[in-house]
PDB file of C-alpha atoms in Angstrom:
ATOM      1  CA  MET A   1     -14.757 -33.096  12.745  1.00 34.00           C
ATOM      2  CA  PHE A   2     -11.086 -32.336  13.141  1.00 34.00           C
ATOM      3  CA  THR A   3      -8.282 -33.985  15.021  1.00 37.00           C
ATOM      4  CA  SER A   4      -4.898 -32.405  15.672  1.00 38.00           C
ATOM      5  CA  ILE A   5      -1.325 -33.581  15.865  1.00 35.00           C
ATOM      6  CA  ILE A   6       0.832 -31.324  17.987  1.00 39.00           C
ATOM      7  CA  LYS A   7       4.614 -31.335  17.917  1.00 41.00           C
ATOM      8  CA  ARG A   8       6.822 -29.692  20.518  1.00 42.00           C
ATOM      9  CA  ASN A   9       8.383 -26.450  19.323  1.00 46.00           C
ATOM     10  CA  ARG A  10      12.010 -27.104  20.214  1.00 47.00           C
ATOM     11  CA  ASN A  11      13.125 -23.672  19.045  1.00 48.00           C
ATOM     12  CA  TYR A  12      11.376 -22.004  21.962  1.00 45.00           C
ATOM     13  CA  ILE A  13      12.883 -24.342  24.511  1.00 43.00           C
ATOM     14  CA  ALA A  14      16.343 -23.712  23.082  1.00 46.00           C
ATOM     15  CA  LEU A  15      15.727 -19.971  23.119  1.00 47.00           C
ATOM     16  CA  LEU A  16      14.623 -20.028  26.750  1.00 47.00           C
ATOM     17  CA  ALA A  17      17.696 -22.046  27.726  1.00 45.00           C
ATOM     18  CA  THR A  18      19.930 -19.575  25.893  1.00 45.00           C
ATOM     19  CA  MET A  19      18.341 -16.632  27.685  1.00 46.00           C
ATOM     20  CA  ILE A  20      18.863 -18.302  31.047  1.00 42.00           C
ATOM     21  CA  ILE A  21      22.560 -18.769  30.294  1.00 42.00           C
ATOM     22  CA  LEU A  22      22.936 -15.195  29.076  1.00 43.00           C
ATOM     23  CA  SER A  23      21.097 -13.822  32.080  1.00 44.00           C
ATOM     24  CA  SER A  24      23.600 -15.461  34.425  1.00 43.00           C
ATOM     25  CA  CYS A  25      26.254 -13.247  32.837  1.00 41.00           C
ATOM     26  CA  THR A  26      24.167 -10.048  32.864  1.00 42.00           C
ATOM     27  CA  SER A  27      22.106 -10.298  36.029  1.00 45.00           C
ATOM     28  CA  ASN A  28      23.579  -7.154  37.602  1.00 50.00           C
ATOM     29  CA  ASN A  29      22.930  -3.662  36.298  1.00 48.00           C
ATOM     30  CA  LYS A  30      25.282  -0.675  36.562  1.00 48.00           C
ATOM     31  CA  THR A  31      24.171   0.122  40.119  1.00 45.00           C
ATOM     32  CA  GLY A  32      24.958  -3.389  41.327  1.00 48.00           C
ATOM     33  CA  GLN A  33      21.306  -4.296  41.828  1.00 52.00           C
ATOM     34  CA  VAL A  34      20.148  -7.727  40.714  1.00 57.00           C
ATOM     35  CA  GLN A  35      17.884  -7.616  37.677  1.00 79.00           C
ATOM     36  CA  ASP A  36      15.218 -10.151  36.865  1.00 90.00           C
ATOM     37  CA  THR A  37      16.119 -13.152  34.722  1.00 96.00           C
ATOM     38  CA  PRO A  38      13.962 -15.106  32.244  1.00 96.00           C
ATOM     39  CA  THR A  39      12.737 -17.309  35.108  1.00 97.00           C
ATOM     40  CA  SER A  40      13.000 -15.148  38.239  1.00 97.00           C
ATOM     41  CA  GLY A  41      12.266 -11.699  39.604  1.00 97.00           C
ATOM     42  CA  THR A  42       9.224  -9.451  39.440  1.00 96.00           C
ATOM     43  CA  ILE A  43       7.805  -7.656  36.429  1.00 96.00           C
ATOM     44  CA  LYS A  44       4.705  -5.644  35.587  1.00 96.00           C
ATOM     45  CA  ILE A  45       3.059  -6.241  32.221  1.00 98.00           C
ATOM     46  CA  SER A  46       0.074  -4.616  30.504  1.00 98.00           C
ATOM     47  CA  VAL A  47      -2.545  -6.834  28.884  1.00 98.00           C
ATOM     48  CA  ASP A  48      -5.499  -6.130  26.639  1.00 96.00           C
ATOM     49  CA  GLU A  49      -8.427  -6.702  28.971  1.00 93.00           C
ATOM     50  CA  THR A  50     -10.186  -8.989  26.487  1.00 92.00           C
ATOM     51  CA  TYR A  51      -7.518 -11.601  27.321  1.00 94.00           C
ATOM     52  CA  ARG A  52      -7.769 -11.484  31.097  1.00 93.00           C
ATOM     53  CA  PRO A  53      -9.074 -15.056  31.656  1.00 91.00           C
ATOM     54  CA  LEU A  54      -6.396 -16.478  29.357  1.00 94.00           C
ATOM     55  CA  ILE A  55      -3.420 -14.539  30.712  1.00 96.00           C
ATOM     56  CA  GLU A  56      -4.388 -15.114  34.348  1.00 95.00           C
ATOM     57  CA  SER A  57      -4.229 -18.826  33.617  1.00 95.00           C
ATOM     58  CA  GLU A  58      -0.919 -18.465  31.728  1.00 97.00           C
ATOM     59  CA  ILE A  59       0.649 -16.638  34.669  1.00 98.00           C
ATOM     60  CA  LYS A  60      -0.460 -19.356  37.108  1.00 97.00           C
ATOM     61  CA  VAL A  61       1.164 -22.046  34.986  1.00 97.00           C
ATOM     62  CA  PHE A  62       4.373 -20.044  34.447  1.00 98.00           C
ATOM     63  CA  GLU A  63       4.771 -19.195  38.136  1.00 98.00           C
ATOM     64  CA  SER A  64       4.140 -22.819  39.108  1.00 98.00           C
ATOM     65  CA  LEU A  65       6.988 -23.843  36.802  1.00 97.00           C
ATOM     66  CA  TYR A  66       9.269 -21.036  38.017  1.00 97.00           C
ATOM     67  CA  PRO A  67       8.445 -20.226  41.671  1.00 97.00           C
ATOM     68  CA  LYS A  68      10.960 -17.368  41.775  1.00 97.00           C
ATOM     69  CA  ALA A  69       9.098 -15.513  39.015  1.00 97.00           C
ATOM     70  CA  HIS A  70       6.316 -13.037  39.831  1.00 97.00           C
ATOM     71  CA  ILE A  71       4.328 -11.413  37.043  1.00 98.00           C
ATOM     72  CA  ILE A  72       1.977  -8.574  37.911  1.00 97.00           C
ATOM     73  CA  ALA A  73      -0.499  -8.039  35.085  1.00 98.00           C
ATOM     74  CA  GLU A  74      -2.574  -4.906  34.642  1.00 97.00           C
ATOM     75  CA  TYR A  75      -5.590  -5.367  32.366  1.00 96.00           C
ATOM     76  CA  LYS A  76      -6.660  -2.326  30.398  1.00 95.00           C
ATOM     77  CA  PRO A  77      -7.722  -1.067  26.944  1.00 93.00           C
ATOM     78  CA  GLU A  78      -5.254  -1.765  24.162  1.00 95.00           C
ATOM     79  CA  VAL A  79      -4.524   1.941  23.668  1.00 94.00           C
ATOM     80  CA  ASP A  80      -3.318   2.171  27.258  1.00 96.00           C
ATOM     81  CA  CYS A  81      -1.146  -0.943  26.847  1.00 97.00           C
ATOM     82  CA  PHE A  82       0.844   0.669  24.041  1.00 97.00           C
ATOM     83  CA  ARG A  83       1.019   3.895  26.027  1.00 96.00           C
ATOM     84  CA  ASP A  84       2.566   1.957  28.930  1.00 97.00           C
ATOM     85  CA  LEU A  85       5.116   0.339  26.626  1.00 96.00           C
ATOM     86  CA  MET A  86       6.221   3.627  25.084  1.00 95.00           C
ATOM     87  CA  ALA A  87       6.384   5.321  28.494  1.00 94.00           C
ATOM     88  CA  ASP A  88       8.469   2.468  29.994  1.00 93.00           C
ATOM     89  CA  SER A  89       5.702   1.589  32.448  1.00 95.00           C
ATOM     90  CA  ALA A  90       5.724  -1.924  31.002  1.00 96.00           C
ATOM     91  CA  ARG A  91       8.389  -3.855  29.109  1.00 95.00           C
ATOM     92  CA  LEU A  92       5.928  -6.442  27.800  1.00 98.00           C
ATOM     93  CA  ILE A  93       2.389  -6.022  26.536  1.00 98.00           C
ATOM     94  CA  LEU A  94      -0.093  -8.562  25.162  1.00 98.00           C
ATOM     95  CA  VAL A  95      -2.363  -7.017  22.554  1.00 97.00           C
ATOM     96  CA  THR A  96      -4.282  -7.679  19.322  1.00 96.00           C
ATOM     97  CA  ARG A  97      -1.898  -5.999  16.890  1.00 96.00           C
ATOM     98  CA  ASP A  98       1.792  -5.725  16.102  1.00 97.00           C
ATOM     99  CA  PHE A  99       3.801  -2.515  16.283  1.00 97.00           C
ATOM    100  CA  ASN A 100       2.711  -0.015  13.646  1.00 95.00           C
ATOM    101  CA  GLN A 101       5.229   1.869  11.509  1.00 95.00           C
ATOM    102  CA  GLN A 102       5.039   5.059  13.570  1.00 95.00           C
ATOM    103  CA  GLU A 103       5.904   3.137  16.736  1.00 95.00           C
ATOM    104  CA  LEU A 104       8.760   1.301  15.024  1.00 95.00           C
ATOM    105  CA  ASP A 105      10.180   4.579  13.684  1.00 95.00           C
ATOM    106  CA  TYR A 106      10.107   6.095  17.162  1.00 92.00           C
ATOM    107  CA  LEU A 107      11.809   3.088  18.764  1.00 93.00           C
ATOM    108  CA  LYS A 108      14.484   3.129  16.067  1.00 92.00           C
ATOM    109  CA  LYS A 109      15.055   6.817  16.705  1.00 92.00           C
ATOM    110  CA  VAL A 110      15.680   6.189  20.418  1.00 89.00           C
ATOM    111  CA  LYS A 111      17.917   3.204  19.539  1.00 91.00           C
ATOM    112  CA  ILE A 112      15.660   0.475  20.933  1.00 90.00           C
ATOM    113  CA  SER A 113      15.184  -2.853  19.166  1.00 92.00           C
ATOM    114  CA  PRO A 114      11.694  -4.163  19.994  1.00 94.00           C
ATOM    115  CA  GLN A 115      10.498  -7.732  19.587  1.00 96.00           C
ATOM    116  CA  SER A 116       7.045  -9.004  18.686  1.00 97.00           C
ATOM    117  CA  MET A 117       5.385 -12.243  17.671  1.00 97.00           C
ATOM    118  CA  LEU A 118       1.982 -13.637  16.770  1.00 97.00           C
ATOM    119  CA  LEU A 119       0.946 -16.036  19.546  1.00 97.00           C
ATOM    120  CA  ALA A 120      -2.588 -17.014  18.600  1.00 96.00           C
ATOM    121  CA  TRP A 121      -5.535 -16.430  16.332  1.00 95.00           C
ATOM    122  CA  ASP A 122      -8.548 -15.095  18.176  1.00 94.00           C
ATOM    123  CA  GLY A 123     -12.183 -14.575  17.242  1.00 93.00           C
ATOM    124  CA  VAL A 124     -14.308 -11.550  18.027  1.00 95.00           C
ATOM    125  CA  ALA A 125     -17.644 -12.974  19.162  1.00 94.00           C
ATOM    126  CA  LEU A 126     -21.060 -11.386  18.745  1.00 96.00           C
ATOM    127  CA  ILE A 127     -23.515 -12.262  21.494  1.00 95.00           C
ATOM    128  CA  THR A 128     -27.271 -11.787  21.815  1.00 95.00           C
ATOM    129  CA  ASN A 129     -29.984 -12.325  24.381  1.00 95.00           C
ATOM    130  CA  HIS A 130     -31.601 -15.771  24.543  1.00 92.00           C
ATOM    131  CA  SER A 131     -34.982 -14.288  23.612  1.00 92.00           C
ATOM    132  CA  ASN A 132     -33.577 -12.646  20.487  1.00 88.00           C
ATOM    133  CA  PRO A 133     -34.304 -14.772  17.386  1.00 83.00           C
ATOM    134  CA  ASP A 134     -31.525 -13.118  15.359  1.00 81.00           C
ATOM    135  CA  SER A 135     -28.510 -15.299  16.087  1.00 89.00           C
ATOM    136  CA  ILE A 136     -27.422 -15.933  12.481  1.00 94.00           C
ATOM    137  CA  LEU A 137     -25.840 -13.137  10.422  1.00 95.00           C
ATOM    138  CA  THR A 138     -23.928 -12.804   7.186  1.00 95.00           C
ATOM    139  CA  LEU A 139     -20.744 -10.754   7.265  1.00 96.00           C
ATOM    140  CA  ASP A 140     -22.481  -8.179   5.067  1.00 95.00           C
ATOM    141  CA  GLN A 141     -25.248  -7.864   7.662  1.00 94.00           C
ATOM    142  CA  VAL A 142     -22.608  -7.384  10.359  1.00 96.00           C
ATOM    143  CA  ARG A 143     -21.095  -4.544   8.298  1.00 96.00           C
ATOM    144  CA  ASN A 144     -24.474  -2.860   7.931  1.00 95.00           C
ATOM    145  CA  ILE A 145     -25.154  -3.138  11.652  1.00 94.00           C
ATOM    146  CA  MET A 146     -21.768  -1.766  12.616  1.00 96.00           C
ATOM    147  CA  ASP A 147     -21.823   1.231  10.253  1.00 94.00           C
ATOM    148  CA  GLY A 148     -25.460   2.098  10.949  1.00 92.00           C
ATOM    149  CA  THR A 149     -26.899   1.326   7.503  1.00 92.00           C
ATOM    150  CA  ASP A 150     -28.975  -1.646   8.686  1.00 89.00           C
ATOM    151  CA  THR A 151     -32.691  -0.897   8.431  1.00 82.00           C
ATOM    152  CA  GLU A 152     -34.124  -4.295   9.372  1.00 81.00           C
ATOM    153  CA  LYS A 153     -33.652  -4.171  13.127  1.00 81.00           C
ATOM    154  CA  LYS A 154     -32.866  -1.662  15.858  1.00 85.00           C
ATOM    155  CA  TRP A 155     -29.847  -3.049  17.710  1.00 92.00           C
ATOM    156  CA  GLN A 156     -28.208  -1.747  20.867  1.00 94.00           C
ATOM    157  CA  ILE A 157     -24.520  -2.411  20.226  1.00 96.00           C
ATOM    158  CA  ILE A 158     -22.347  -2.706  23.315  1.00 96.00           C
ATOM    159  CA  PHE A 159     -18.564  -2.892  23.625  1.00 96.00           C
ATOM    160  CA  ASP A 160     -16.407  -3.456  26.687  1.00 91.00           C
ATOM    161  CA  ASN A 161     -14.692  -0.046  26.516  1.00 89.00           C
ATOM    162  CA  SER A 162     -14.601   2.907  24.151  1.00 89.00           C
ATOM    163  CA  ASN A 163     -10.814   2.458  23.735  1.00 90.00           C
ATOM    164  CA  SER A 164     -10.867  -1.317  23.533  1.00 91.00           C
ATOM    165  CA  SER A 165      -9.315  -3.513  20.867  1.00 94.00           C
ATOM    166  CA  THR A 166     -12.763  -4.744  19.821  1.00 94.00           C
ATOM    167  CA  VAL A 167     -13.794  -1.181  18.950  1.00 94.00           C
ATOM    168  CA  ARG A 168     -10.612  -0.725  16.910  1.00 95.00           C
ATOM    169  CA  TYR A 169     -11.139  -4.076  15.187  1.00 95.00           C
ATOM    170  CA  ILE A 170     -14.696  -3.243  14.139  1.00 95.00           C
ATOM    171  CA  GLN A 171     -13.740   0.231  12.929  1.00 95.00           C
ATOM    172  CA  ASP A 172     -10.638  -0.915  11.032  1.00 95.00           C
ATOM    173  CA  SER A 173     -11.506  -4.393   9.773  1.00 94.00           C
ATOM    174  CA  ILE A 174     -15.290  -4.292   9.421  1.00 95.00           C
ATOM    175  CA  ASN A 175     -16.197  -0.618   8.921  1.00 95.00           C
ATOM    176  CA  LYS A 176     -12.999   0.161   6.971  1.00 94.00           C
ATOM    177  CA  GLY A 177     -12.622   3.484   8.764  1.00 92.00           C
ATOM    178  CA  LYS A 178     -16.309   4.429   8.924  1.00 91.00           C
ATOM    179  CA  ALA A 179     -17.582   5.759  12.243  1.00 91.00           C
ATOM    180  CA  LEU A 180     -19.688   3.598  14.516  1.00 93.00           C
ATOM    181  CA  PRO A 181     -23.428   4.389  14.628  1.00 92.00           C
ATOM    182  CA  LYS A 182     -25.176   6.313  17.402  1.00 90.00           C
ATOM    183  CA  ASN A 183     -26.733   3.185  18.903  1.00 90.00           C
ATOM    184  CA  VAL A 184     -23.413   2.172  20.475  1.00 94.00           C
ATOM    185  CA  MET A 185     -22.572   2.109  24.157  1.00 95.00           C
ATOM    186  CA  ALA A 186     -19.586   1.009  26.188  1.00 92.00           C
ATOM    187  CA  ALA A 187     -19.518  -0.892  29.450  1.00 91.00           C
ATOM    188  CA  LYS A 188     -16.541  -0.893  31.804  1.00 87.00           C
ATOM    189  CA  THR A 189     -15.587  -4.559  31.627  1.00 87.00           C
ATOM    190  CA  ASN A 190     -16.161  -7.655  29.509  1.00 88.00           C
ATOM    191  CA  PRO A 191     -18.308  -9.387  32.173  1.00 88.00           C
ATOM    192  CA  GLU A 192     -20.550  -6.308  32.166  1.00 92.00           C
ATOM    193  CA  VAL A 193     -21.094  -6.766  28.428  1.00 93.00           C
ATOM    194  CA  VAL A 194     -22.204 -10.365  28.978  1.00 91.00           C
ATOM    195  CA  ASP A 195     -24.479  -9.380  31.867  1.00 92.00           C
ATOM    196  CA  TYR A 196     -26.040  -6.499  29.902  1.00 95.00           C
ATOM    197  CA  VAL A 197     -26.766  -8.694  26.889  1.00 94.00           C
ATOM    198  CA  ALA A 198     -28.215 -11.402  29.141  1.00 93.00           C
ATOM    199  CA  LYS A 199     -30.784  -8.867  30.399  1.00 93.00           C
ATOM    200  CA  SER A 200     -31.474  -6.881  27.201  1.00 94.00           C
ATOM    201  CA  LYS A 201     -33.444  -8.408  24.314  1.00 92.00           C
ATOM    202  CA  ASP A 202     -32.162  -6.097  21.558  1.00 92.00           C
ATOM    203  CA  ALA A 203     -28.528  -5.929  22.677  1.00 95.00           C
ATOM    204  CA  LEU A 204     -25.659  -7.079  20.466  1.00 96.00           C
ATOM    205  CA  GLY A 205     -22.439  -7.511  22.426  1.00 95.00           C
ATOM    206  CA  VAL A 206     -18.948  -7.500  20.914  1.00 96.00           C
ATOM    207  CA  ILE A 207     -16.445  -9.458  22.978  1.00 92.00           C
ATOM    208  CA  GLY A 208     -13.343 -11.666  22.834  1.00 90.00           C
ATOM    209  CA  VAL A 209     -13.899 -15.427  22.605  1.00 89.00           C
ATOM    210  CA  SER A 210     -11.927 -16.254  25.751  1.00 85.00           C
ATOM    211  CA  TRP A 211     -14.504 -14.447  27.899  1.00 85.00           C
ATOM    212  CA  ILE A 212     -17.327 -16.758  26.890  1.00 81.00           C
ATOM    213  CA  SER A 213     -15.498 -20.055  26.375  1.00 78.00           C
ATOM    214  CA  ASP A 214     -16.128 -23.006  28.649  1.00 63.00           C
ATOM    215  CA  THR A 215     -12.669 -24.242  29.666  1.00 63.00           C
ATOM    216  CA  ASN A 216     -13.931 -27.014  31.952  1.00 63.00           C
ATOM    217  CA  ASP A 217     -14.401 -29.476  29.098  1.00 50.00           C
ATOM    218  CA  ALA A 218     -11.224 -30.088  27.103  1.00 44.00           C
ATOM    219  CA  GLN A 219     -13.037 -32.159  24.460  1.00 42.00           C
ATOM    220  CA  ALA A 220     -16.318 -30.401  23.738  1.00 41.00           C
ATOM    221  CA  ILE A 221     -16.261 -26.783  22.592  1.00 47.00           C
ATOM    222  CA  GLU A 222     -18.941 -24.943  24.489  1.00 57.00           C
ATOM    223  CA  PHE A 223     -19.791 -21.327  25.250  1.00 65.00           C
ATOM    224  CA  THR A 224     -21.376 -19.714  28.289  1.00 72.00           C
ATOM    225  CA  ASN A 225     -25.071 -20.436  28.714  1.00 83.00           C
ATOM    226  CA  LYS A 226     -25.837 -16.816  29.670  1.00 87.00           C
ATOM    227  CA  VAL A 227     -26.118 -15.608  26.070  1.00 92.00           C
ATOM    228  CA  ASN A 228     -26.400 -16.759  22.465  1.00 92.00           C
ATOM    229  CA  VAL A 229     -23.218 -16.744  20.391  1.00 93.00           C
ATOM    230  CA  VAL A 230     -24.040 -15.517  16.892  1.00 95.00           C
ATOM    231  CA  LYS A 231     -23.207 -17.665  13.868  1.00 96.00           C
ATOM    232  CA  VAL A 232     -21.584 -15.643  11.073  1.00 96.00           C
ATOM    233  CA  ARG A 233     -21.096 -16.536   7.405  1.00 96.00           C
ATOM    234  CA  ALA A 234     -18.058 -15.171   5.563  1.00 94.00           C
ATOM    235  CA  ASP A 235     -18.496 -13.357   2.238  1.00 92.00           C
ATOM    236  CA  ASN A 236     -17.512 -16.431   0.245  1.00 88.00           C
ATOM    237  CA  GLY A 237     -18.557 -18.930   2.875  1.00 86.00           C
ATOM    238  CA  SER A 238     -21.114 -21.693   2.476  1.00 87.00           C
ATOM    239  CA  GLU A 239     -22.210 -22.044   6.096  1.00 93.00           C
ATOM    240  CA  PHE A 240     -22.909 -20.035   9.227  1.00 96.00           C
ATOM    241  CA  VAL A 241     -20.417 -20.858  11.981  1.00 95.00           C
ATOM    242  CA  LYS A 242     -19.593 -19.917  15.546  1.00 93.00           C
ATOM    243  CA  PRO A 243     -16.050 -18.923  16.578  1.00 92.00           C
ATOM    244  CA  PHE A 244     -14.800 -22.459  17.135  1.00 90.00           C
ATOM    245  CA  GLN A 245     -11.028 -23.007  17.021  1.00 89.00           C
ATOM    246  CA  ALA A 246     -10.955 -24.822  13.688  1.00 89.00           C
ATOM    247  CA  TYR A 247     -13.222 -22.262  12.015  1.00 92.00           C
ATOM    248  CA  ILE A 248     -11.035 -19.428  13.320  1.00 93.00           C
ATOM    249  CA  ALA A 249      -7.891 -21.144  12.053  1.00 90.00           C
ATOM    250  CA  LEU A 250      -9.289 -21.907   8.609  1.00 89.00           C
ATOM    251  CA  GLY A 251     -10.939 -18.500   8.175  1.00 89.00           C
ATOM    252  CA  SER A 252     -14.472 -19.917   7.958  1.00 93.00           C
ATOM    253  CA  TYR A 253     -15.321 -17.653  10.880  1.00 95.00           C
ATOM    254  CA  PRO A 254     -14.627 -14.193   9.431  1.00 95.00           C
ATOM    255  CA  LEU A 255     -14.299 -12.065  12.594  1.00 96.00           C
ATOM    256  CA  LYS A 256     -10.697 -13.064  13.169  1.00 95.00           C
ATOM    257  CA  ARG A 257      -7.751 -11.244  14.733  1.00 95.00           C
ATOM    258  CA  GLY A 258      -4.356 -12.048  16.224  1.00 96.00           C
ATOM    259  CA  LEU A 259      -2.905 -12.057  19.741  1.00 97.00           C
ATOM    260  CA  PHE A 260       0.633 -10.633  19.832  1.00 98.00           C
ATOM    261  CA  PHE A 261       3.311  -9.996  22.390  1.00 98.00           C
ATOM    262  CA  CYS A 262       5.212  -6.728  22.011  1.00 98.00           C
ATOM    263  CA  LEU A 263       8.430  -6.546  24.008  1.00 97.00           C
ATOM    264  CA  LYS A 264      10.786  -3.684  24.773  1.00 95.00           C
ATOM    265  CA  GLU A 265      13.432  -5.161  27.045  1.00 91.00           C
ATOM    266  CA  PRO A 266      17.118  -4.139  26.923  1.00 87.00           C
ATOM    267  CA  TYR A 267      18.318  -7.479  28.292  1.00 89.00           C
ATOM    268  CA  SER A 268      17.114 -11.074  28.601  1.00 91.00           C
ATOM    269  CA  GLY A 269      14.839 -10.626  31.570  1.00 96.00           C
ATOM    270  CA  LEU A 270      11.534 -11.910  32.859  1.00 97.00           C
ATOM    271  CA  GLY A 271       9.616 -10.243  30.029  1.00 97.00           C
ATOM    272  CA  SER A 272      11.610 -12.265  27.500  1.00 96.00           C
ATOM    273  CA  GLY A 273      11.170 -15.434  29.548  1.00 97.00           C
ATOM    274  CA  PHE A 274       7.386 -15.084  29.817  1.00 98.00           C
ATOM    275  CA  ALA A 275       7.057 -14.196  26.114  1.00 98.00           C
ATOM    276  CA  THR A 276       9.080 -17.278  25.209  1.00 97.00           C
ATOM    277  CA  PHE A 277       6.897 -19.420  27.472  1.00 98.00           C
ATOM    278  CA  LEU A 278       3.739 -18.129  25.763  1.00 98.00           C
ATOM    279  CA  GLY A 279       5.127 -19.204  22.400  1.00 97.00           C
ATOM    280  CA  GLY A 280       6.295 -22.587  23.678  1.00 96.00           C
ATOM    281  CA  GLN A 281       4.509 -25.879  24.236  1.00 95.00           C
ATOM    282  CA  GLU A 282       3.030 -25.177  27.684  1.00 95.00           C
ATOM    283  CA  GLY A 283       1.867 -21.647  26.883  1.00 97.00           C
ATOM    284  CA  GLN A 284       0.339 -22.675  23.572  1.00 96.00           C
ATOM    285  CA  MET A 285      -1.582 -25.519  25.215  1.00 94.00           C
ATOM    286  CA  VAL A 286      -3.181 -23.030  27.618  1.00 94.00           C
ATOM    287  CA  ILE A 287      -4.145 -20.860  24.641  1.00 94.00           C
ATOM    288  CA  GLY A 288      -5.865 -23.856  23.094  1.00 90.00           C
ATOM    289  CA  LYS A 289      -7.809 -24.495  26.293  1.00 89.00           C
ATOM    290  CA  PHE A 290      -9.350 -21.029  26.029  1.00 89.00           C
ATOM    291  CA  LYS A 291     -10.587 -21.800  22.502  1.00 86.00           C
ATOM    292  CA  LEU A 292      -8.160 -19.502  20.703  1.00 92.00           C
ATOM    293  CA  PHE A 293      -6.101 -21.147  17.967  1.00 94.00           C
ATOM    294  CA  PRO A 294      -2.395 -21.527  18.905  1.00 95.00           C
ATOM    295  CA  ALA A 295      -0.214 -19.945  16.223  1.00 94.00           C
ATOM    296  CA  ARG A 296       3.134 -21.479  17.264  1.00 93.00           C
ATOM    297  CA  LEU A 297       2.200 -25.152  17.249  1.00 87.00           C
ATOM    298  CA  ASN A 298       2.385 -27.447  14.253  1.00 74.00           C
ATOM    299  CA  ILE A 299      -1.246 -28.509  13.935  1.00 65.00           C
ATOM    300  CA  VAL A 300      -2.586 -30.642  11.103  1.00 60.00           C
ATOM    301  CA  PHE A 301      -6.331 -30.775  10.360  1.00 58.00           C
ATOM    302  CA  ARG A 302      -7.798 -33.990   9.046  1.00 60.00           C
ATOM    303  CA  GLU A 303     -11.351 -34.802   8.107  1.00 57.00           C
ATOM    304  CA  ALA A 304     -12.900 -37.746   9.921  1.00 52.00           C
ATOM    305  CA  ASN A 305     -16.093 -39.683   9.396  1.00 56.00           C
ATOM    306  CA  ILE A 306     -18.190 -40.236  12.495  1.00 48.00           C
ATOM    307  CA  LYS A 307     -20.168 -43.469  12.564  1.00 53.00           C
TER     308      LYS A 307
END
């Protein structure tokens, strides 16, 4: 069992205060119209749809702290989020990867200095039907299932979207570039993946942890009762584990990825303010509630004996 000691990240508070001061000097653009500030105005952002429950909660907390701020989030596949950022449809996106070199080269060419930061460690969860006895897999078995070389069982693999971040993660991190097998299908949303698996005995769903986490109990770590959450053993691991926060943080759960903000804002506006909030104390606490592991908090793990 683990306990945590959390210290306030003063750097983020100082940064937010600095942006507020700077914004008071640069709140008007060349046309005389008032721009948004780090704590006021209206902004549209694009968010990887696997993080919808988390970011909806983050926005509620942020807007309660800053009533003059209004954040309109559009939830979509990760590919579309980056497309929005490059096309100036969104100044801020929340996704599962940092800028790649091609994107950085383009932004440098057009004289734009982007910002990005790791906000959390996330787990990609595998879910099965309650009547399916196969709810424990080694990472090697996961590889065989995802590249189509598994001969032990006929799975129906289901993702949330053909362009989703979970598809990219499996192809890049698990399959190492190999194509997905023919027994793959895509739903339209994450809830549809859960519902499909709940009704289909041989289905294997691939989904973000925040969609199946129970956030009503701050102490116990529970998952939705609609489906089974598969236990996975890492290549060098000694035990099969579910995507609990501590196992994600320590790497015992091998299906691990990051949550990043990518920002393209020419001034200290609402995009910068919300990104700073997500990396600060309040934003990181919300991340922890959704069973992701906060990357910007100073957390110490200690073993404890339970009597």
